[in-house]
mmCIF file of C-alpha atoms in Angstrom:
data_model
loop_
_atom_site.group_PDB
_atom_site.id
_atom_site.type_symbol
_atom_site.label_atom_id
_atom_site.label_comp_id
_atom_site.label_asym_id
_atom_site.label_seq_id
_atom_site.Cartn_x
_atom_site.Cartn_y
_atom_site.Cartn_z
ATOM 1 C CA UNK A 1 31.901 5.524 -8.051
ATOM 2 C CA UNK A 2 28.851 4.254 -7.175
ATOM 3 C CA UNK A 3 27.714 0.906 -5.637
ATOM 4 C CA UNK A 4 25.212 -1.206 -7.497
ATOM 5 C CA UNK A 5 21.238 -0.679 -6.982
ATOM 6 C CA UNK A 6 19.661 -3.076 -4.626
ATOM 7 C CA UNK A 7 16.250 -2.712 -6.275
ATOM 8 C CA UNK A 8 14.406 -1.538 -9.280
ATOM 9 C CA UNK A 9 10.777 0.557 -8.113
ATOM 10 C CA UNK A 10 8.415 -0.107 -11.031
ATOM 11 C CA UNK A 11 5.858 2.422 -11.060
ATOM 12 C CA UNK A 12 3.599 0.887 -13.934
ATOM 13 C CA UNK A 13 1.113 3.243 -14.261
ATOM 14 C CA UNK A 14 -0.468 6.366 -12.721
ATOM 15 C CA UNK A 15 -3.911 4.960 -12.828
ATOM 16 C CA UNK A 16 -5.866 3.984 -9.500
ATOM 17 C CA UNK A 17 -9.061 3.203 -8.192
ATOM 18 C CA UNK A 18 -8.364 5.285 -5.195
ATOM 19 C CA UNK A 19 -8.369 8.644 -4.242
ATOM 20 C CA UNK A 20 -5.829 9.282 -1.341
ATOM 21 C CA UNK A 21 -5.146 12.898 -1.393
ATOM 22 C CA UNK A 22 -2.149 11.576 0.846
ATOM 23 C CA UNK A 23 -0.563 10.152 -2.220
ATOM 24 C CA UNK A 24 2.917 11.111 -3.409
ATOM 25 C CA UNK A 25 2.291 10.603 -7.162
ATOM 26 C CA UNK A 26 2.651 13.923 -8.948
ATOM 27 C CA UNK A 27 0.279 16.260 -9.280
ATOM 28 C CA UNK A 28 0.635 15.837 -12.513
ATOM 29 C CA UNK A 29 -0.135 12.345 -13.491
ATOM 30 C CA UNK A 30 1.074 10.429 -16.354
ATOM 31 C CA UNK A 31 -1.719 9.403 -18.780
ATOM 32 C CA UNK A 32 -2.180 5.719 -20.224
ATOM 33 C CA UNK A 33 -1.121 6.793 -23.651
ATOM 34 C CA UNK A 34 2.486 8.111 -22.478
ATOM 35 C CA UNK A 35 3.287 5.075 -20.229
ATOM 36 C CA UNK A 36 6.041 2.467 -21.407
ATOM 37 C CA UNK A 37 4.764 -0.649 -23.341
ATOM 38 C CA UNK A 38 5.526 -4.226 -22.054
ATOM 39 C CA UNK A 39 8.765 -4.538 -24.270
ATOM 40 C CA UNK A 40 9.946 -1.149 -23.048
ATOM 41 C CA UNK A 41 9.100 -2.088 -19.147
ATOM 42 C CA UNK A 42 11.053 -5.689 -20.009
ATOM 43 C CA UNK A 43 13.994 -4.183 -20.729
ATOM 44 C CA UNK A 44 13.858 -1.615 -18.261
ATOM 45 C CA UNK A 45 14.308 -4.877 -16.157
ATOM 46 C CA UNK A 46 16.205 -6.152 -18.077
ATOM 47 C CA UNK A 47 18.518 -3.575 -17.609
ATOM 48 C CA UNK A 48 18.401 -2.959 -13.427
ATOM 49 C CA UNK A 49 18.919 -6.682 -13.613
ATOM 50 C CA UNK A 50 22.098 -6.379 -15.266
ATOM 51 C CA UNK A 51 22.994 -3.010 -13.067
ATOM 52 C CA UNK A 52 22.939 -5.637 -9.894
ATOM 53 C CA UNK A 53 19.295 -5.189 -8.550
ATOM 54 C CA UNK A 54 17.589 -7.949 -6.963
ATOM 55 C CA UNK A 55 14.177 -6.395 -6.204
ATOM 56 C CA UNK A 56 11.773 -5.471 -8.761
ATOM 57 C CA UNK A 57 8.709 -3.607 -6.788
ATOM 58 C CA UNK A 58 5.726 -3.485 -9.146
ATOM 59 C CA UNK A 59 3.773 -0.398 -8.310
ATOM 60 C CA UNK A 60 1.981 2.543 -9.271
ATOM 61 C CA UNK A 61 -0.738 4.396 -9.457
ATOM 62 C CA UNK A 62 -2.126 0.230 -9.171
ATOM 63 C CA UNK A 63 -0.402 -2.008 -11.070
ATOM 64 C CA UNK A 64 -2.967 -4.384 -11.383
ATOM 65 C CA UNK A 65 -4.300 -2.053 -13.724
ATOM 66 C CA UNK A 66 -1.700 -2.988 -16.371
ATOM 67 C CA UNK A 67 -3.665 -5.644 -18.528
ATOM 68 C CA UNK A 68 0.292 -6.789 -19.486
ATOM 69 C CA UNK A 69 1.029 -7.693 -15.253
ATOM 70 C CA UNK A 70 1.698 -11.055 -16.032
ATOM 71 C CA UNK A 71 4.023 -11.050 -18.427
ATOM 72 C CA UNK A 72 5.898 -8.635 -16.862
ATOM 73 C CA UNK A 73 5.742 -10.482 -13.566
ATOM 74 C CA UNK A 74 6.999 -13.790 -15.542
ATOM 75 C CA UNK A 75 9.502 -11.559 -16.990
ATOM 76 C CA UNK A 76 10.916 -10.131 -13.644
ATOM 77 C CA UNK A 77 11.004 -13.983 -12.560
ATOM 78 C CA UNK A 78 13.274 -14.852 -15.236
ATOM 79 C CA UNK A 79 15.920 -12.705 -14.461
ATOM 80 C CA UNK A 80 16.100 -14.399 -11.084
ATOM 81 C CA UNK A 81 14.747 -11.092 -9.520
ATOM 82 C CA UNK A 82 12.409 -10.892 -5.869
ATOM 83 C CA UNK A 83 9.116 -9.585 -6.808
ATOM 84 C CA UNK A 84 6.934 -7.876 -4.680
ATOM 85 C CA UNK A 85 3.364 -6.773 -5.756
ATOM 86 C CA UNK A 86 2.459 -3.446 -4.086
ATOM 87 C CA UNK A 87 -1.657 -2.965 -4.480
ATOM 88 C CA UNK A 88 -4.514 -1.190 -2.948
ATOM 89 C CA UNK A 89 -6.071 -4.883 -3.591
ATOM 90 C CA UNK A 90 -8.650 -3.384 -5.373
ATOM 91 C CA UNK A 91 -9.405 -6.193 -8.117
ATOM 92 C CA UNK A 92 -6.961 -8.611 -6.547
ATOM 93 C CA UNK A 93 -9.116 -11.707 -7.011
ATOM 94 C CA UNK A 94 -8.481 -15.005 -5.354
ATOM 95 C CA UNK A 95 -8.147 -16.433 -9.097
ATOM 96 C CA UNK A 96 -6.112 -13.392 -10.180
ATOM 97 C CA UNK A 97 -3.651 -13.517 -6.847
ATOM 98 C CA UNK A 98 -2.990 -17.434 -7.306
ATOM 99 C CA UNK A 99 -1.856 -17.001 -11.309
ATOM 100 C CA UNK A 100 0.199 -14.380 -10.427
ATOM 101 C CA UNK A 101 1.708 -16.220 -7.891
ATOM 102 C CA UNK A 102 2.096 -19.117 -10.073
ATOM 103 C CA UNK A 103 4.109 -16.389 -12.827
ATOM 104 C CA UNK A 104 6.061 -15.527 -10.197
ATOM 105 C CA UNK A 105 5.214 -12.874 -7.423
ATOM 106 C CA UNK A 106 6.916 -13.221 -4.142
ATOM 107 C CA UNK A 107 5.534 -10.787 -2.045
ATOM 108 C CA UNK A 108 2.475 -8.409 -1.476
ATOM 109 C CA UNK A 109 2.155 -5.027 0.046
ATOM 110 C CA UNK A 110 -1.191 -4.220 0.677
ATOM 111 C CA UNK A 111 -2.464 -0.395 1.422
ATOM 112 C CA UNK A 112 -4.714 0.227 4.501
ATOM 113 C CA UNK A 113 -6.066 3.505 4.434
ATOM 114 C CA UNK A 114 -7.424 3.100 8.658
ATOM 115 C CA UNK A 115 -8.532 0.346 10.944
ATOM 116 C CA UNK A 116 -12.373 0.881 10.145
ATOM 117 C CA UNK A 117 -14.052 0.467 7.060
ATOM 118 C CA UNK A 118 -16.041 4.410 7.474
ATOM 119 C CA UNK A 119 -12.352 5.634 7.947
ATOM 120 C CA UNK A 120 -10.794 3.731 5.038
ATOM 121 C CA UNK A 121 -13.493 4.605 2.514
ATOM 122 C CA UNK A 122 -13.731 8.004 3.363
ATOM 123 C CA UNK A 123 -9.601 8.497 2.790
ATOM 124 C CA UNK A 124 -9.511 6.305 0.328
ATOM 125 C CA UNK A 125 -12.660 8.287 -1.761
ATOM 126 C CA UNK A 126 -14.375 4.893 -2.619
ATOM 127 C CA UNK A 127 -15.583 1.933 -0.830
ATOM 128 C CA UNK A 128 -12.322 -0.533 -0.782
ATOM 129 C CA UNK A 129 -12.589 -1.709 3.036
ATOM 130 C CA UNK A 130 -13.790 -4.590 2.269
ATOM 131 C CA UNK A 131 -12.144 -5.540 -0.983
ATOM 132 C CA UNK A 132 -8.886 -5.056 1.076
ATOM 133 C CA UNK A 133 -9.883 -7.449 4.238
ATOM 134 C CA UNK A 134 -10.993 -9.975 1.201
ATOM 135 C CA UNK A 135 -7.282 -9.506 -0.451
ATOM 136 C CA UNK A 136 -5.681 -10.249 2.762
ATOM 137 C CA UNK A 137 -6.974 -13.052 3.016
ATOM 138 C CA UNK A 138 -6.640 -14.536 -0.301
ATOM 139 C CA UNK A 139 -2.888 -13.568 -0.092
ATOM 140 C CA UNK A 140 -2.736 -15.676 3.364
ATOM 141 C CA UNK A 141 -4.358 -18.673 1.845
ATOM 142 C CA UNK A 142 -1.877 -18.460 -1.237
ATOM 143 C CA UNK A 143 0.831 -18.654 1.587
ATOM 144 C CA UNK A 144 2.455 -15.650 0.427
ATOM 145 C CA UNK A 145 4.501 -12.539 2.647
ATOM 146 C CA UNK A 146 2.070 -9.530 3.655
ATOM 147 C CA UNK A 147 2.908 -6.350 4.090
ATOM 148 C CA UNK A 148 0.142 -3.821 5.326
ATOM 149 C CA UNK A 149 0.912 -0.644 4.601
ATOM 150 C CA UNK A 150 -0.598 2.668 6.294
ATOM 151 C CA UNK A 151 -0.097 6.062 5.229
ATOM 152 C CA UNK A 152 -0.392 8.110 8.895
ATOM 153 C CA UNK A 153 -1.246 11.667 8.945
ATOM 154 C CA UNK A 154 -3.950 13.653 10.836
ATOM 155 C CA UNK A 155 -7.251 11.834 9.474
ATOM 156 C CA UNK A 156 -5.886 8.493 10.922
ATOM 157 C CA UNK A 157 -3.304 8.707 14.105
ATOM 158 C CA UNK A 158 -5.790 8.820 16.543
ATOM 159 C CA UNK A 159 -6.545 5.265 15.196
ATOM 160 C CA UNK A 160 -3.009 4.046 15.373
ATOM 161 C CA UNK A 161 -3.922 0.554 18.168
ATOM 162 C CA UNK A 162 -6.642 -0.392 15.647
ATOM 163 C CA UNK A 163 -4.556 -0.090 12.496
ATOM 164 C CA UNK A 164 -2.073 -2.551 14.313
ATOM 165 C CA UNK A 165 -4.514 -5.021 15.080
ATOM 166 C CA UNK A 166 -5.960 -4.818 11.931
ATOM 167 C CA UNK A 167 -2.829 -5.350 10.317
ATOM 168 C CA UNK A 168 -2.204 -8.646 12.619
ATOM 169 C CA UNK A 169 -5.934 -9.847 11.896
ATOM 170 C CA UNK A 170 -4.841 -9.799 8.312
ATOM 171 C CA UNK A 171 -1.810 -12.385 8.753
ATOM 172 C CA UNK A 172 1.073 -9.493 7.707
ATOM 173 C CA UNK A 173 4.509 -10.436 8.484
ATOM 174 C CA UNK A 174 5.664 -6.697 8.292
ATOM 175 C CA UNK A 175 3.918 -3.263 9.050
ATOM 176 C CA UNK A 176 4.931 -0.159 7.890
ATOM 177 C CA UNK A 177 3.629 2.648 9.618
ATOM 178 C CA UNK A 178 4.769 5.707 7.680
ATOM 179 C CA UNK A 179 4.212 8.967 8.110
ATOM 180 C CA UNK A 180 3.260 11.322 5.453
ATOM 181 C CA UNK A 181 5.619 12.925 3.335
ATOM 182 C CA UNK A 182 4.917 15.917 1.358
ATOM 183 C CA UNK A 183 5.174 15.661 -2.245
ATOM 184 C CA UNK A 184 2.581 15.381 -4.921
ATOM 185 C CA UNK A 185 -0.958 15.324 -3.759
ATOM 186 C CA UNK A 186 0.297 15.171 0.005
ATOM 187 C CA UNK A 187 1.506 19.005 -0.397
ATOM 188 C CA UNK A 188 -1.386 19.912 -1.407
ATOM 189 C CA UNK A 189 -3.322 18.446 1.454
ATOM 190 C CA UNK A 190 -0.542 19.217 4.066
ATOM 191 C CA UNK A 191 -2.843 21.263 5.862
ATOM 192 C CA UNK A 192 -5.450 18.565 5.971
ATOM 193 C CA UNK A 193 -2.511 16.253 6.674
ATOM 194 C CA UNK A 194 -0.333 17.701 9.050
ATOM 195 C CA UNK A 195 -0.752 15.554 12.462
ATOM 196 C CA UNK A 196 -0.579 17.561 15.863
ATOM 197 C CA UNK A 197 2.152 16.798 18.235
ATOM 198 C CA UNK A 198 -0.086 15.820 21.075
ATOM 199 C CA UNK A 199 -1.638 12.885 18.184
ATOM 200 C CA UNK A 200 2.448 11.973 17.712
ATOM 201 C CA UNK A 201 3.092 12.173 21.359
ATOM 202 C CA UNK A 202 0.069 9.759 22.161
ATOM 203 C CA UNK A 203 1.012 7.537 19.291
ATOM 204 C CA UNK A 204 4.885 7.241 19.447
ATOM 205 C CA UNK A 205 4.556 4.666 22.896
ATOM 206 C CA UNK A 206 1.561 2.736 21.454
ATOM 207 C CA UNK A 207 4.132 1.779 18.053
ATOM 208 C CA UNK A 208 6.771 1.332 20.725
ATOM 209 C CA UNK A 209 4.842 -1.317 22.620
ATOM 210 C CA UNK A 210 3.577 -2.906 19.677
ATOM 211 C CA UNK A 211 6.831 -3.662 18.173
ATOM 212 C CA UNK A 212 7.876 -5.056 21.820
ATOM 213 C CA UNK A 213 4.689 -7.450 21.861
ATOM 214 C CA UNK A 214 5.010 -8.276 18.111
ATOM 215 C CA UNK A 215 8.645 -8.831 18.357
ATOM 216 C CA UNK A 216 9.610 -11.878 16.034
ATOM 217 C CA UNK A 217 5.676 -12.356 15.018
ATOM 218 C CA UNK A 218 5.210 -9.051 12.967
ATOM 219 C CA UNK A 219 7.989 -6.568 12.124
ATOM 220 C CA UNK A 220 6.665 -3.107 12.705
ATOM 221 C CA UNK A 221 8.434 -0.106 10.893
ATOM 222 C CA UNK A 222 7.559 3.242 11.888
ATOM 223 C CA UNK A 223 8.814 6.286 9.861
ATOM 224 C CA UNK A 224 8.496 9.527 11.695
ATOM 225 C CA UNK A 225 6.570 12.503 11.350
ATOM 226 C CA UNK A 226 9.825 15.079 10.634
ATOM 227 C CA UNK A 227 8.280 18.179 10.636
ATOM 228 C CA UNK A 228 8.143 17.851 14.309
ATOM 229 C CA UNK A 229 11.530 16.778 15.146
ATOM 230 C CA UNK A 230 14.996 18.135 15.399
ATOM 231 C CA UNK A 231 16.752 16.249 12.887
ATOM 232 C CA UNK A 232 15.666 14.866 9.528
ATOM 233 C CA UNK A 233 15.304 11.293 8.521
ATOM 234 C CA UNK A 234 17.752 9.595 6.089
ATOM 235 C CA UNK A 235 17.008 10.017 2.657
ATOM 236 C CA UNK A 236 16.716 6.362 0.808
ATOM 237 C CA UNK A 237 20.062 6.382 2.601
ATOM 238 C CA UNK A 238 21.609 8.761 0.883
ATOM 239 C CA UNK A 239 20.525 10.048 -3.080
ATOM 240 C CA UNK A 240 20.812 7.176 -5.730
ATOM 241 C CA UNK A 241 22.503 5.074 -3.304
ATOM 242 C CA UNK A 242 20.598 1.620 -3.092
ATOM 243 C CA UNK A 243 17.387 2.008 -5.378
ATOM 244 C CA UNK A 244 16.579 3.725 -8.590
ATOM 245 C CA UNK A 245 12.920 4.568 -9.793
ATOM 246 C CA UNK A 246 11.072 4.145 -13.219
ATOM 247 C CA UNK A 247 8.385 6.473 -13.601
ATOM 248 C CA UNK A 248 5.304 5.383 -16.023
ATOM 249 C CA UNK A 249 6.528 7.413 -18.899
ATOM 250 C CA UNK A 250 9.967 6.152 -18.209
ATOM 251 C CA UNK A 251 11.574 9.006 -16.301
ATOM 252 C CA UNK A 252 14.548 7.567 -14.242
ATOM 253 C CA UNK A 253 14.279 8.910 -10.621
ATOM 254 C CA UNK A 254 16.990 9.074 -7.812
ATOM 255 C CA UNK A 255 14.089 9.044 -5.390
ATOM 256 C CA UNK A 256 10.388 8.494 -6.368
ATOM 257 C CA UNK A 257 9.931 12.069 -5.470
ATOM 258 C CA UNK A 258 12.183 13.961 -7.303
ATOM 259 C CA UNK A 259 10.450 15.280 -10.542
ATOM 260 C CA UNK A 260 9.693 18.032 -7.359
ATOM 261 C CA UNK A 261 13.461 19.968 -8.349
ATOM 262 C CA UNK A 262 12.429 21.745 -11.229
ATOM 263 C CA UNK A 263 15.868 22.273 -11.860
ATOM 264 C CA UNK A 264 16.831 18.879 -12.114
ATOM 265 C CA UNK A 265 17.069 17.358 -15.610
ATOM 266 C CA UNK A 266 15.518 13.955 -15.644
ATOM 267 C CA UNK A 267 17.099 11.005 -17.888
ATOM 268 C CA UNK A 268 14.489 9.056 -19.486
ATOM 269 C CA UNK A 269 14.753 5.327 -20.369
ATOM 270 C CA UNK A 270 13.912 5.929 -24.073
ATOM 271 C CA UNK A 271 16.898 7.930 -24.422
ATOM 272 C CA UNK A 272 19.116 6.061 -21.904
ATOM 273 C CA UNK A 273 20.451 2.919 -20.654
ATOM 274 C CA UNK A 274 20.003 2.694 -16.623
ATOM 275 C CA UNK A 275 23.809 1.744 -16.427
ATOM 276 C CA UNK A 276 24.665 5.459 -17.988
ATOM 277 C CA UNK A 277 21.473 7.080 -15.888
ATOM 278 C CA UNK A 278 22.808 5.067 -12.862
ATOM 279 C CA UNK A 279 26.156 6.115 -13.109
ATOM 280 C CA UNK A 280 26.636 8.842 -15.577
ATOM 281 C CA UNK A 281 23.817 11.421 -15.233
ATOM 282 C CA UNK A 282 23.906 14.835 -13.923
ATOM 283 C CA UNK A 283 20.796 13.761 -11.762
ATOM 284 C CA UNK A 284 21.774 10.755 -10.242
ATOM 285 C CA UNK A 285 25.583 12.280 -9.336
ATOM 286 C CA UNK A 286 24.147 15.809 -8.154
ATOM 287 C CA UNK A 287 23.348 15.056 -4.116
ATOM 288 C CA UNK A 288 25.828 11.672 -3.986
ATOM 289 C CA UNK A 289 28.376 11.728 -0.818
ATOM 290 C CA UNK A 290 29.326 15.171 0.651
ATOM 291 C CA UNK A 291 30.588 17.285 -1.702
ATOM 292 C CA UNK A 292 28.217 19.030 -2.528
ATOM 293 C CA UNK A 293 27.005 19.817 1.304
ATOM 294 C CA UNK A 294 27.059 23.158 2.224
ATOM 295 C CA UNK A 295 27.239 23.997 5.922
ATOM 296 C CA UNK A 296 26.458 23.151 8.822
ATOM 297 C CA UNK A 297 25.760 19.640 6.817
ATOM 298 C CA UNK A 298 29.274 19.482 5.144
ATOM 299 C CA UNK A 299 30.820 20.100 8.929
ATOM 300 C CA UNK A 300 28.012 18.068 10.699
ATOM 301 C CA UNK A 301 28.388 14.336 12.227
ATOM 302 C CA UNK A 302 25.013 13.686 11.546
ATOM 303 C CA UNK A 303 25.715 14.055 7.231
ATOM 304 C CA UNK A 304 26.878 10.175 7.867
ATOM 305 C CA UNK A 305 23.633 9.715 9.271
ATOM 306 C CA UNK A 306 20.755 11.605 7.507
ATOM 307 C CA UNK A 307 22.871 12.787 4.580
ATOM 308 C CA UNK A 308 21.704 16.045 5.062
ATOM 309 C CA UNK A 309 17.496 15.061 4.836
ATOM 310 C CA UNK A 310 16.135 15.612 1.815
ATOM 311 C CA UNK A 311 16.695 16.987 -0.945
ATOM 312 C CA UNK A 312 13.184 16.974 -2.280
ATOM 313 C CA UNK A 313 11.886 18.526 0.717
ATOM 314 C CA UNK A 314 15.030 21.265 0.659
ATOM 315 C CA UNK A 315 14.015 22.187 -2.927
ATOM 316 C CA UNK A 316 9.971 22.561 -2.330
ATOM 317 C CA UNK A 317 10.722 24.486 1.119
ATOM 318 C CA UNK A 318 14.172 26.546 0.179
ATOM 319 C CA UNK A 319 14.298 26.792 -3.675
ATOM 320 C CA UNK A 320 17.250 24.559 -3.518
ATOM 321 C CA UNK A 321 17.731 21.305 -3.424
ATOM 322 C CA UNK A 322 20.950 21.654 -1.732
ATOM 323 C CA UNK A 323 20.164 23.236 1.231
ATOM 324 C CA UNK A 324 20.389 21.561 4.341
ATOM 325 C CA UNK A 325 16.484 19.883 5.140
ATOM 326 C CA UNK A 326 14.495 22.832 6.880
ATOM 327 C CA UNK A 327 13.569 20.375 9.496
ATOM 328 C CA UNK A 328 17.206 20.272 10.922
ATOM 329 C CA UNK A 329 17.307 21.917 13.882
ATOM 330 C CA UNK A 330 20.320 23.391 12.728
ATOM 331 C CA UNK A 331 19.186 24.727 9.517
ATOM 332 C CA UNK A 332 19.438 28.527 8.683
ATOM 333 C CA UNK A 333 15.881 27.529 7.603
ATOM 334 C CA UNK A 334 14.125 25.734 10.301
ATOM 335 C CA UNK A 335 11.374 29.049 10.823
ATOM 336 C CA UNK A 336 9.967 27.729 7.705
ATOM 337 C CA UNK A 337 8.755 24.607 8.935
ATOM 338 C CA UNK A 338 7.865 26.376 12.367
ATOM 339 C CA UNK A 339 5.763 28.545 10.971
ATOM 340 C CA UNK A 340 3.687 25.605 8.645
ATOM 341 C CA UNK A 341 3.149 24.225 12.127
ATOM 342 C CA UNK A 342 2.368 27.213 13.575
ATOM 343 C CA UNK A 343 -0.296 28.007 10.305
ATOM 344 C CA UNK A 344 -1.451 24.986 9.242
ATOM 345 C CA UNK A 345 -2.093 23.394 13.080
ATOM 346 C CA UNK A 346 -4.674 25.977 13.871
ATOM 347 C CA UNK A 347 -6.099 26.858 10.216
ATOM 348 C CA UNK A 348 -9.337 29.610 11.012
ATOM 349 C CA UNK A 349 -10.565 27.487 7.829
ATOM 350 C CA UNK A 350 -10.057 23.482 7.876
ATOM 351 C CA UNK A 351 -9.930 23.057 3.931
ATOM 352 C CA UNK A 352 -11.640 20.152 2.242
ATOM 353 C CA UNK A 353 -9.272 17.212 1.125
ATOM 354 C CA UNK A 354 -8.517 17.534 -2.583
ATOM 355 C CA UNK A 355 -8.705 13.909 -3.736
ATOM 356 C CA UNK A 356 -6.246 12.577 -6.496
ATOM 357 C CA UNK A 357 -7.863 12.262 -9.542
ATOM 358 C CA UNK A 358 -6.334 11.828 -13.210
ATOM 359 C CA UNK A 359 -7.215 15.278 -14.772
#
């Protein structure tokens, strides 16, 4: 059976004031008029509450978009819950930050697009430089926990030393420094995306002395760029293992990405409690332990380790989600990925960035 979820991810709404055509959201975008309502988002709490999570991550799409944020942040207080905020700080006020503060928000993530304000306007597809640098520091002068977040991929690596110091101008106790993943909008960018090893191999020692320096001042996290290594990463370690999403229209998600397997049938919160979703449904029970692992995952030491990568990523690559992650070295389907390198490296055409955009 399995364990509790340690957190809830809340993705309000769809809506944003940026652009990122690095963003993971779907392709598809829920629409205001199909997201949950304030009583259907409190018990959706409610419920993860009860199921054993402690973290309720408000985010989107921007969540400070939902005129009900409040409430639902008093709400997720109640039930004795650590909130975190995670924004593009895009209309994150000094008077807005400190009343939400006061209702009950712990935390803030903030999004950093690059280190200079051409870079971060031109990724981000509006001008939110500044509006971010102004956030930061009305979140440091409330008192509360910052965590700068920066998407890395091809348009921004080369910037990687600035980024960091940015992120320490701004006061943030904890930077992550991720590295795309492909799903959504980020597929269909990936070869705008897709960062060249020599960027990675430049990169890699800057993080590495960074997190040295910073040690016990700023935490520095840095996911990895998989498509260029041997093994995948971990996936949420391991599918519907510590944290279960809420979509905007109330889709229950293993992983935030995985309305990508077509073939998996998605619970809904309208239909379902989160206790039978969590522990009942075909979706959340399809990739748990190693059961279902074919080979060379089922006979591989490293399933205990990576859980076999991910499943998304098997599905949109393979046609099924239960293959073993092309990037494994030891995947019957590793020439996939080679040959995206191979293709999308050295286009003969660079395409233009298609920026998210509600259709």
């Amino acid at each position: 059976m399995a364990e509790a979820p340690f957190g809830l991810l809340a993705e309000l709404t769809h809506r944003c004031p940026l652009q990122c055509g690095y963003c993971s959201n779907p392709v598809e975008l829920v629409k205001r008029n199909a997201e949950l309502d304030t009583e259907s988002w409190r018990r959706v709490f409610d419920q993860a509450r009860s199921l054993g999570a402690l973290q309720i991550h408000l985010s989107g799409g921007e969540p400070l978009l939902r005129p009900d944020l409040p409430e639902l942040v008093v709400h997720a207080n109640s039930l004795g819950c650590y909130v975190n905020l995670v924004t593009s700080g895009v209309g994150l006020s000094r008077d807005r930050l400190r009343d939400l503060a006061s209702r009950g928000v712990d935390h803030v993530q903030l999004s950093l697009q690059d280190a200079t304000r051409e870079g971060n306007d031109r990724i981000a597809g509006i001008k939110a430089f500044d509006r971010k640098v102004e956030a930061a520091a009305h979140i440091r002068e409330e008192g509360l926990p910052l965590t700068v977040n920066t998407v890395l991929h091809r348009q921004n690596l080369d910037n990687i030393a600035g980024i960091i110091a940015m992120a320490e101008e701004m006061g943030a106790e904890r930077l992550e420094l991720a590295n795309t993943q492909y799903y959504g909008w980020a597929l269909r960018n990936r070869a705008v995306l897709l960062p060249t090893r020599e960027q990675l191999s430049v990169a890699d020692p800057i993080v590495a002395a960074a997190q040295e320096r910073l040690r016990g001042r700023m935490e520095i996290v840095y996911v990895i760029a998989d498509y260029h290594e041997a093994h995948p990463k971990p996936c949420m370690y391991g599918w519907g293992a510590r944290q279960l999403t809420v979509a905007p229209n109330g889709d229950v998600l293993p992983c935030p990405a995985a309305t990508v397997i077509s073939s998996l049938k998605i619970e809904n919160v309208r239909d379902s409690s989160l206790h039978d979703i969590w522990y009942d449904s075909p979706s959340f029970n399809a990739f748990r332990g190693f059961e279902w692992m074919k080979d060379p995952c089922r006979s591989c030491p490293r399933k205990e380790i990576d859980f076999g990568g991910c499943r998304c990523q098997a599905f949109q690559l393979t046609g099924d989600a239960a293959n073993t992650d092309p990037v494994c070295s030891l995947s019957p389907d590793r020439s996939t990925v080679d040959l995206i390198l191979e293709t999308e490296m050295t286009p003969s055409v660079v395409p233009a960035m298609a920026m998210r955009k509600m259709s």
